[in-house]
Amino acid sequence: MQAAVNVLKDCATEFGHRFEFAEFPFGGCAIDSTGAPLPAETLAACRASDAVLLGAVGGPRWDSLPVGRRPESGLLALRQELGLYINLRPIRPYPALRTLSPLTANRAGQVDFEIIRELAGDIYFGKHRVEADPSGERATDEAVYTTAEVERIAQYGFARAQARKKRLASVDKANVLATSQLWRRTVTRMAASHPDIHLDHLYVDNAAMQMVLAPAQFDVILTSNLFGDILSDLGAALAGSIGLIPSMSCGPGPSLYEPIHGSAPSLAGKDVASPVGQILSASMMLRESFGLAREATWIESALDRLFSSGVRTADIAEPGAAAVGCREFGERLHAEMLQTLQHHRQSQNA
Ligand code: IPM
Ligand code: MG
C-alpha cells in the first residue's frame, strides 16, 4: 500500500494534482483495534470518499474467529454496504513475463481478456445455515439471483464488450442450477438489443478448460459471484502470477480498487512482497474513477519497462535469479517514471 500511495503522490507532484488521503483500519488490524473487521468509522469514510484503495486483509491470527467476525466478513460487508455489484479483473500477461505463465508461449501470448464478476449476490450473500443432523451436522448455503441483479451486471458486460473486441462469453452452470438458468435466459434476452456483440454461453467447467486450452477465444467473460471468484484465480495464474492483477468494484457510489491477491501473512514485515497488484489497482483508480488516463499510462508503461529491463520481485523471479524487495521495487519504479518525464520534457524543448 505504501508503494502504491507513493506512486499516487508522484502523479500529484508531476502532474499538478492534489489528492486527499485518509487512512482507516480494516480487516485484521481493525479487529485488533476495534473488535470489528469493518468499523462504522471506516465505512462512513469510504462512503464519503471519491474512491477506495483497499489493501489485502487477513491472516492466521484471525482465522479461528467465528465466520461473521473474520477479516473476510469485513470485505463482504464493505462490498454489500457500498452496493458494489460489478467486479472487473483484467487478465493480460506482460510480454516480458510471459515465461511465467504455465501455458505454452504461443498460448500465453493470446491471453488478453477481462473477467466481469457479479459481486453482490449468489451463494455469497444467501443464507448460510448449519443444523444438527443424525450423522452429525447439516449445512446449507443458499444461492439467489433476481432478474434485476442479472440484468444490471449483464448490461455492464455488454458495454465492456462493446468497448473491446465485441465478444462476450457468459459463464454459468445452466445444466444444473436454477440461478444459472435465470442468468442464461436474461443474458440471452438482452443479446437481442446488442446485435453487434458476439455472445457465447459456456458452462463453468468447460470455461475453465477453455481458458487453459484456447484462451484466444476470450475477450470479456461475464459470470456470477462464485464462478468469477474461481475463474479469476485461474486467469491470474495464466497471466503469470496472482500478484500482478488489480481489480475494480463498482456500484452506485465510490468504486473500490484492490489487488486480487490475499495478504500472504508469511511475507508480512519482510519487505519481499510484490507491490505490483496494489500499484496497478491505484493506476486503475486514476483511469476509471478520476479520468486520469495519461497518469495511469505513465505508471503502467514505466512498469512495463522495469519488467523488460529484468527487475523482478521474488514471486516472479526465475529460480536462482536476483530479486529486489518491495521497497526497492518502488524506488526503481519511481526512478523509471521520472526518467520518462525528463525524456518527454527534453524532447518538447528540443
Ligand atoms: C476475492 C477473495 C474474496 C472472495 C475472499 C477473501 C472473501 O477470494 O476477492 O477473490 O471470495 O470474494
Ligand atoms: Mg478470490
Tab-separated table of C-alpha atoms and ligand atoms in Angstrom:
chain	number	residue	atom	x	y	z
A	1	MET	CA	0.000	0.000	0.000
A	2	GLN	CA	2.862	2.356	0.803
A	3	ALA	CA	4.370	1.736	-2.636
A	4	ALA	CA	1.006	2.456	-4.310
A	5	VAL	CA	0.484	5.645	-2.317
A	6	ASN	CA	3.998	6.798	-3.250
A	7	VAL	CA	3.144	6.348	-6.923
A	8	LEU	CA	-0.051	8.403	-6.484
A	9	LYS	CA	1.977	11.124	-4.777
A	10	ASP	CA	4.361	11.126	-7.754
A	11	CYS	CA	1.350	11.709	-10.010
A	12	ALA	CA	0.205	14.591	-7.853
A	13	THR	CA	3.658	16.204	-7.844
A	14	GLU	CA	4.433	15.766	-11.514
A	15	PHE	CA	1.001	16.491	-12.970
A	16	GLY	CA	-0.173	19.158	-10.535
A	17	HIS	CA	-2.972	17.240	-8.825
A	18	ARG	CA	-3.951	17.313	-5.188
A	19	PHE	CA	-5.156	14.031	-3.676
A	20	GLU	CA	-6.570	13.934	-0.164
A	21	PHE	CA	-5.559	10.682	1.511
A	22	ALA	CA	-7.410	9.371	4.543
A	23	GLU	CA	-6.358	6.063	6.085
A	24	PHE	CA	-8.674	3.775	8.056
A	25	PRO	CA	-8.302	0.359	9.692
A	26	PHE	CA	-9.992	-2.611	8.026
A	27	GLY	CA	-9.797	-6.394	8.417
A	28	GLY	CA	-7.260	-7.842	10.862
A	29	CYS	CA	-5.899	-4.552	12.215
A	30	ALA	CA	-9.473	-3.266	12.686
A	31	ILE	CA	-10.398	-6.410	14.623
A	32	ASP	CA	-7.397	-5.776	16.856
A	33	SER	CA	-8.130	-2.108	17.466
A	34	THR	CA	-11.965	-2.077	17.497
A	35	GLY	CA	-13.166	-5.699	17.610
A	36	ALA	CA	-14.871	-5.463	14.213
A	37	PRO	CA	-13.397	-6.027	10.719
A	38	LEU	CA	-15.379	-3.106	9.245
A	39	PRO	CA	-15.666	-0.352	11.885
A	40	ALA	CA	-18.513	2.158	11.376
A	41	GLU	CA	-15.979	4.967	11.035
A	42	THR	CA	-14.162	3.150	8.233
A	43	LEU	CA	-17.410	2.522	6.365
A	44	ALA	CA	-18.507	6.146	6.753
A	45	ALA	CA	-15.142	7.347	5.426
A	46	CYS	CA	-15.383	5.021	2.408
A	47	ARG	CA	-18.876	6.320	1.660
A	48	ALA	CA	-17.637	9.914	1.834
A	49	SER	CA	-14.651	9.305	-0.472
A	50	ASP	CA	-14.341	9.549	-4.242
A	51	ALA	CA	-12.662	6.148	-4.388
A	52	VAL	CA	-11.429	3.449	-2.033
A	53	LEU	CA	-7.999	1.834	-2.354
A	54	LEU	CA	-8.037	-1.348	-0.322
A	55	GLY	CA	-5.104	-3.374	0.979
A	56	ALA	CA	-5.274	-7.145	1.419
A	57	VAL	CA	-6.647	-8.218	4.803
A	58	GLY	CA	-6.465	-11.339	6.924
A	59	GLY	CA	-4.018	-13.748	8.453
A	60	PRO	CA	-3.761	-16.835	10.659
A	61	ARG	CA	-4.207	-14.728	13.801
A	62	TRP	CA	-7.854	-14.127	12.939
A	63	ASP	CA	-8.674	-17.435	11.217
A	64	SER	CA	-10.105	-19.070	14.314
A	65	LEU	CA	-12.704	-16.335	14.867
A	66	PRO	CA	-16.325	-17.213	14.005
A	67	VAL	CA	-17.090	-16.652	10.302
A	68	GLY	CA	-19.008	-13.386	10.822
A	69	ARG	CA	-16.127	-11.738	12.691
A	70	ARG	CA	-13.213	-12.598	10.426
A	71	PRO	CA	-11.421	-10.130	8.110
A	72	GLU	CA	-13.182	-11.686	5.092
A	73	SER	CA	-16.598	-10.798	6.555
A	74	GLY	CA	-15.450	-7.180	6.610
A	75	LEU	CA	-14.708	-7.418	2.902
A	76	LEU	CA	-18.132	-8.882	2.124
A	77	ALA	CA	-19.819	-6.272	4.345
A	78	LEU	CA	-17.947	-3.441	2.626
A	79	ARG	CA	-18.952	-4.742	-0.814
A	80	GLN	CA	-22.548	-5.018	0.360
A	81	GLU	CA	-22.713	-1.651	2.131
A	82	LEU	CA	-21.229	0.196	-0.867
A	83	GLY	CA	-23.550	-1.713	-3.229
A	84	LEU	CA	-20.561	-2.918	-5.284
A	85	TYR	CA	-22.124	-5.322	-7.766
A	86	ILE	CA	-19.536	-5.079	-10.554
A	87	ASN	CA	-16.080	-6.582	-10.175
A	88	LEU	CA	-13.676	-6.205	-13.074
A	89	ARG	CA	-10.465	-8.235	-13.235
A	90	PRO	CA	-8.254	-7.658	-16.293
A	91	ILE	CA	-6.115	-10.651	-17.293
A	92	ARG	CA	-3.200	-9.734	-19.566
A	93	PRO	CA	0.369	-11.021	-19.196
A	94	TYR	CA	3.273	-8.622	-19.551
A	95	PRO	CA	5.276	-9.583	-22.648
A	96	ALA	CA	8.469	-9.660	-20.562
A	97	LEU	CA	6.827	-12.011	-18.036
A	98	ARG	CA	5.244	-14.419	-20.496
A	99	THR	CA	7.527	-17.256	-19.467
A	100	LEU	CA	5.917	-17.176	-16.016
A	101	SER	CA	2.674	-18.447	-17.490
A	102	PRO	CA	2.145	-22.202	-17.207
A	103	LEU	CA	0.763	-22.029	-20.764
A	104	THR	CA	2.909	-22.629	-23.836
A	105	ALA	CA	4.498	-19.379	-25.077
A	106	ASN	CA	2.135	-19.312	-28.036
A	107	ARG	CA	-0.995	-19.634	-25.888
A	108	ALA	CA	0.301	-17.283	-23.194
A	109	GLY	CA	0.695	-14.636	-25.897
A	110	GLN	CA	-3.016	-14.942	-26.678
A	111	VAL	CA	-4.239	-14.257	-23.153
A	112	ASP	CA	-5.958	-10.871	-23.070
A	113	PHE	CA	-9.382	-10.762	-21.508
A	114	GLU	CA	-11.433	-9.233	-18.715
A	115	ILE	CA	-13.441	-11.137	-16.159
A	116	ILE	CA	-16.599	-9.373	-15.046
A	117	ARG	CA	-17.691	-10.975	-11.829
A	118	GLU	CA	-21.094	-10.212	-10.280
A	119	LEU	CA	-20.189	-9.206	-6.744
A	120	ALA	CA	-23.345	-8.594	-4.719
A	121	GLY	CA	-25.426	-11.754	-4.978
A	122	ASP	CA	-25.238	-15.528	-5.445
A	123	ILE	CA	-24.227	-18.062	-2.812
A	124	TYR	CA	-22.029	-15.423	-1.134
A	125	PHE	CA	-24.983	-13.459	0.183
A	126	GLY	CA	-27.678	-16.159	0.542
A	127	LYS	CA	-28.464	-17.689	3.924
A	128	HIS	CA	-25.733	-19.863	5.406
A	129	ARG	CA	-27.040	-22.392	7.920
A	130	VAL	CA	-25.691	-25.263	9.973
A	131	GLU	CA	-28.164	-27.547	11.764
A	132	ALA	CA	-27.995	-30.789	13.680
A	133	ASP	CA	-28.284	-33.982	11.679
A	134	PRO	CA	-28.399	-37.649	12.757
A	135	SER	CA	-24.997	-38.076	11.062
A	136	GLY	CA	-23.554	-35.004	12.789
A	137	GLU	CA	-24.397	-31.737	11.038
A	138	ARG	CA	-26.297	-30.481	8.022
A	139	ALA	CA	-25.046	-27.338	6.243
A	140	THR	CA	-26.902	-25.246	3.659
A	141	ASP	CA	-25.781	-22.290	1.533
A	142	GLU	CA	-28.473	-20.541	-0.417
A	143	ALA	CA	-27.715	-19.097	-3.880
A	144	VAL	CA	-30.063	-16.362	-5.059
A	145	TYR	CA	-30.281	-14.154	-8.168
A	146	THR	CA	-33.121	-11.940	-9.356
A	147	THR	CA	-33.749	-10.803	-12.918
A	148	ALA	CA	-32.782	-7.251	-11.979
A	149	GLU	CA	-29.468	-8.394	-10.484
A	150	VAL	CA	-28.540	-10.332	-13.608
A	151	GLU	CA	-29.676	-7.514	-15.891
A	152	ARG	CA	-27.540	-4.802	-14.294
A	153	ILE	CA	-24.323	-6.826	-14.390
A	154	ALA	CA	-25.039	-8.120	-17.916
A	155	GLN	CA	-25.639	-4.540	-19.019
A	156	TYR	CA	-22.132	-3.706	-17.857
A	157	GLY	CA	-20.784	-6.829	-19.603
A	158	PHE	CA	-22.325	-5.852	-22.932
A	159	ALA	CA	-20.974	-2.295	-22.588
A	160	ARG	CA	-17.485	-3.524	-21.762
A	161	ALA	CA	-17.508	-5.944	-24.726
A	162	GLN	CA	-18.700	-3.088	-26.925
A	163	ALA	CA	-15.607	-1.106	-25.950
A	164	ARG	CA	-13.259	-4.051	-26.661
A	165	LYS	CA	-13.444	-6.775	-29.321
A	166	LYS	CA	-17.234	-7.174	-29.059
A	167	ARG	CA	-17.059	-10.760	-27.825
A	168	LEU	CA	-18.917	-11.687	-24.653
A	169	ALA	CA	-18.692	-15.129	-23.031
A	170	SER	CA	-21.370	-15.677	-20.403
A	171	VAL	CA	-20.390	-18.428	-17.975
A	172	ASP	CA	-22.918	-20.387	-15.901
A	173	LYS	CA	-23.991	-23.871	-14.833
A	174	ALA	CA	-27.382	-23.786	-16.514
A	175	ASN	CA	-27.392	-27.562	-16.935
A	176	VAL	CA	-27.834	-27.870	-13.144
A	177	LEU	CA	-28.654	-24.610	-11.316
A	178	ALA	CA	-31.879	-22.578	-11.317
A	179	THR	CA	-29.889	-19.352	-10.741
A	180	SER	CA	-27.831	-20.164	-13.829
A	181	GLN	CA	-30.944	-20.846	-15.905
A	182	LEU	CA	-32.279	-17.409	-14.933
A	183	TRP	CA	-28.847	-15.960	-15.732
A	184	ARG	CA	-28.756	-17.525	-19.190
A	185	ARG	CA	-32.366	-16.590	-20.034
A	186	THR	CA	-31.751	-12.993	-19.018
A	187	VAL	CA	-28.442	-12.595	-20.877
A	188	THR	CA	-29.944	-14.245	-23.982
A	189	ARG	CA	-32.916	-11.879	-23.932
A	190	MET	CA	-30.622	-8.848	-23.589
A	191	ALA	CA	-28.482	-10.017	-26.510
A	192	ALA	CA	-31.348	-9.095	-28.852
A	193	SER	CA	-30.718	-5.415	-28.159
A	194	HIS	CA	-26.927	-5.823	-28.651
A	195	PRO	CA	-26.793	-7.247	-32.187
A	196	ASP	CA	-23.136	-6.278	-32.738
A	197	ILE	CA	-21.897	-8.286	-29.748
A	198	HIS	CA	-20.955	-11.896	-30.381
A	199	LEU	CA	-22.350	-13.800	-27.378
A	200	ASP	CA	-21.300	-17.303	-26.301
A	201	HIS	CA	-22.694	-19.267	-23.363
A	202	LEU	CA	-20.311	-21.669	-21.629
A	203	TYR	CA	-20.781	-23.987	-18.685
A	204	VAL	CA	-18.273	-23.099	-15.996
A	205	ASP	CA	-16.453	-26.452	-16.112
A	206	ASN	CA	-15.933	-26.090	-19.848
A	207	ALA	CA	-14.975	-22.412	-19.442
A	208	ALA	CA	-12.170	-23.364	-17.038
A	209	MET	CA	-10.857	-25.887	-19.562
A	210	GLN	CA	-11.193	-23.477	-22.491
A	211	MET	CA	-9.302	-20.727	-20.640
A	212	VAL	CA	-6.322	-23.079	-20.470
A	213	LEU	CA	-6.653	-24.800	-23.864
A	214	ALA	CA	-7.739	-21.917	-26.087
A	215	PRO	CA	-7.525	-18.572	-24.256
A	216	ALA	CA	-7.552	-16.607	-27.518
A	217	GLN	CA	-11.335	-17.060	-27.791
A	218	PHE	CA	-11.983	-14.863	-24.746
A	219	ASP	CA	-12.453	-11.097	-24.744
A	220	VAL	CA	-14.952	-10.334	-21.959
A	221	ILE	CA	-16.087	-13.086	-19.606
A	222	LEU	CA	-19.298	-12.378	-17.693
A	223	THR	CA	-20.088	-14.564	-14.736
A	224	SER	CA	-21.658	-14.954	-11.311
A	225	ASN	CA	-20.026	-14.252	-7.952
A	226	LEU	CA	-18.744	-17.743	-7.079
A	227	PHE	CA	-17.693	-18.747	-10.589
A	228	GLY	CA	-15.961	-15.381	-11.025
A	229	ASP	CA	-14.019	-15.895	-7.814
A	230	ILE	CA	-12.721	-19.246	-9.033
A	231	LEU	CA	-12.088	-18.331	-12.676
A	232	SER	CA	-10.224	-15.143	-11.783
A	233	ASP	CA	-7.606	-17.062	-9.779
A	234	LEU	CA	-7.210	-19.369	-12.767
A	235	GLY	CA	-6.919	-16.341	-15.050
A	236	ALA	CA	-4.287	-14.803	-12.784
A	237	ALA	CA	-2.214	-17.977	-12.972
A	238	LEU	CA	-2.424	-17.865	-16.782
A	239	ALA	CA	-1.107	-14.298	-16.670
A	240	GLY	CA	1.898	-15.499	-14.678
A	241	SER	CA	1.163	-14.570	-11.082
A	242	ILE	CA	-1.754	-13.614	-8.884
A	243	GLY	CA	0.447	-10.794	-7.576
A	244	LEU	CA	0.118	-8.860	-10.841
A	245	ILE	CA	-3.664	-8.485	-11.133
A	246	PRO	CA	-5.624	-5.439	-9.937
A	247	SER	CA	-9.400	-5.187	-9.686
A	248	MET	CA	-12.141	-2.600	-9.654
A	249	SER	CA	-15.507	-2.934	-7.935
A	250	CYS	CA	-18.321	-0.522	-8.772
A	251	GLY	CA	-21.800	0.317	-7.614
A	252	PRO	CA	-23.871	3.453	-7.249
A	253	GLY	CA	-21.288	5.204	-5.020
A	254	PRO	CA	-17.482	5.299	-4.862
A	255	SER	CA	-15.625	2.490	-6.611
A	256	LEU	CA	-13.200	0.276	-4.758
A	257	TYR	CA	-9.809	-0.853	-6.047
A	258	GLU	CA	-7.888	-3.811	-4.674
A	259	PRO	CA	-5.378	-6.385	-5.884
A	260	ILE	CA	-6.945	-9.833	-6.287
A	261	HIS	CA	-4.244	-11.477	-4.187
A	262	GLY	CA	-4.599	-12.169	-0.475
A	263	SER	CA	-2.481	-10.877	2.381
A	264	ALA	CA	0.325	-13.503	2.255
A	265	PRO	CA	0.884	-13.393	6.043
A	266	SER	CA	4.076	-15.429	5.759
A	267	LEU	CA	5.663	-12.450	3.934
A	268	ALA	CA	4.500	-9.753	6.348
A	269	GLY	CA	7.214	-7.393	7.592
A	270	LYS	CA	9.972	-8.942	5.436
A	271	ASP	CA	9.981	-6.399	2.590
A	272	VAL	CA	9.681	-9.177	-0.017
A	273	ALA	CA	6.064	-8.900	-1.200
A	274	SER	CA	5.353	-7.593	-4.683
A	275	PRO	CA	3.610	-4.203	-4.728
A	276	VAL	CA	2.562	-4.617	-8.374
A	277	GLY	CA	-1.080	-5.659	-7.818
A	278	GLN	CA	-1.574	-2.741	-5.440
A	279	ILE	CA	0.171	-0.243	-7.736
A	280	LEU	CA	-1.916	-1.393	-10.707
A	281	SER	CA	-5.045	-1.036	-8.568
A	282	ALA	CA	-4.027	2.577	-7.937
A	283	SER	CA	-3.450	3.237	-11.641
A	284	MET	CA	-6.804	1.623	-12.453
A	285	MET	CA	-8.344	4.036	-9.927
A	286	LEU	CA	-6.708	7.009	-11.662
A	287	ARG	CA	-8.051	5.916	-15.034
A	288	GLU	CA	-11.541	4.713	-14.097
A	289	SER	CA	-12.582	6.920	-11.149
A	290	PHE	CA	-10.635	10.116	-11.800
A	291	GLY	CA	-10.403	10.153	-15.603
A	292	LEU	CA	-6.597	10.436	-15.363
A	293	ALA	CA	-5.707	8.101	-18.224
A	294	ARG	CA	-2.435	9.852	-19.044
A	295	GLU	CA	-1.209	9.436	-15.467
A	296	ALA	CA	-2.272	5.772	-15.400
A	297	THR	CA	-0.433	5.098	-18.644
A	298	TRP	CA	2.624	6.854	-17.246
A	299	ILE	CA	2.715	4.394	-14.334
A	300	GLU	CA	1.891	1.312	-16.383
A	301	SER	CA	4.418	1.988	-19.126
A	302	ALA	CA	7.173	2.578	-16.551
A	303	LEU	CA	6.226	-0.758	-15.006
A	304	ASP	CA	6.440	-2.381	-18.443
A	305	ARG	CA	9.956	-1.046	-18.942
A	306	LEU	CA	11.007	-2.112	-15.464
A	307	PHE	CA	9.951	-5.681	-16.245
A	308	SER	CA	11.594	-5.530	-19.683
A	309	SER	CA	14.861	-4.439	-18.086
A	310	GLY	CA	14.725	-7.523	-15.857
A	311	VAL	CA	13.724	-6.048	-12.474
A	312	ARG	CA	11.873	-8.744	-10.534
A	313	THR	CA	10.344	-9.267	-7.122
A	314	ALA	CA	10.829	-12.724	-5.610
A	315	ASP	CA	7.426	-14.080	-6.701
A	316	ILE	CA	8.207	-13.545	-10.385
A	317	ALA	CA	11.977	-14.119	-10.449
A	318	GLU	CA	13.283	-17.160	-12.318
A	319	PRO	CA	14.779	-19.727	-9.916
A	320	GLY	CA	18.228	-18.544	-8.833
A	321	ALA	CA	17.799	-15.077	-10.399
A	322	ALA	CA	18.208	-11.877	-8.380
A	323	ALA	CA	15.110	-10.285	-6.872
A	324	VAL	CA	14.533	-6.883	-5.312
A	325	GLY	CA	12.418	-6.245	-2.228
A	326	CYS	CA	9.163	-4.325	-2.116
A	327	ARG	CA	10.756	-1.023	-1.143
A	328	GLU	CA	13.486	-1.213	-3.764
A	329	PHE	CA	10.962	-2.128	-6.445
A	330	GLY	CA	9.024	1.014	-5.560
A	331	GLU	CA	12.206	3.107	-5.758
A	332	ARG	CA	13.173	1.649	-9.125
A	333	LEU	CA	9.682	2.369	-10.442
A	334	HIS	CA	9.831	5.939	-9.148
A	335	ALA	CA	13.169	6.475	-10.923
A	336	GLU	CA	11.832	4.947	-14.137
A	337	MET	CA	8.742	7.161	-14.026
A	338	LEU	CA	10.795	10.327	-13.543
A	339	GLN	CA	13.095	9.346	-16.367
A	340	THR	CA	10.192	9.225	-18.842
A	341	LEU	CA	9.123	12.705	-17.809
A	342	GLN	CA	12.631	14.070	-18.255
A	343	HIS	CA	12.846	12.460	-21.653
A	344	HIS	CA	9.459	13.900	-22.561
A	345	ARG	CA	10.412	17.415	-21.416
A	346	GLN	CA	13.729	17.282	-23.264
A	347	SER	CA	12.053	16.259	-26.497
A	348	GLN	CA	9.474	19.028	-26.052
A	349	ASN	CA	12.184	21.643	-25.549
A	350	ALA	CA	14.223	20.391	-28.497
B	1	IPM	C1	-11.587	-12.433	-3.780
B	1	IPM	C2	-11.387	-13.167	-2.496
B	1	IPM	C3	-12.600	-12.984	-1.594
B	1	IPM	C4	-13.803	-13.544	-2.317
B	1	IPM	C5	-12.462	-13.651	-0.198
B	1	IPM	C6	-11.258	-13.133	0.542
B	1	IPM	C7	-13.716	-13.488	0.619
B	1	IPM	O1	-11.115	-14.515	-2.740
B	1	IPM	O2	-11.847	-11.198	-3.741
B	1	IPM	O3	-11.476	-13.048	-4.841
B	1	IPM	O4	-14.083	-14.743	-2.271
B	1	IPM	O5	-14.511	-12.746	-2.951
B	2	MG	MG	-10.840	-14.975	-4.797
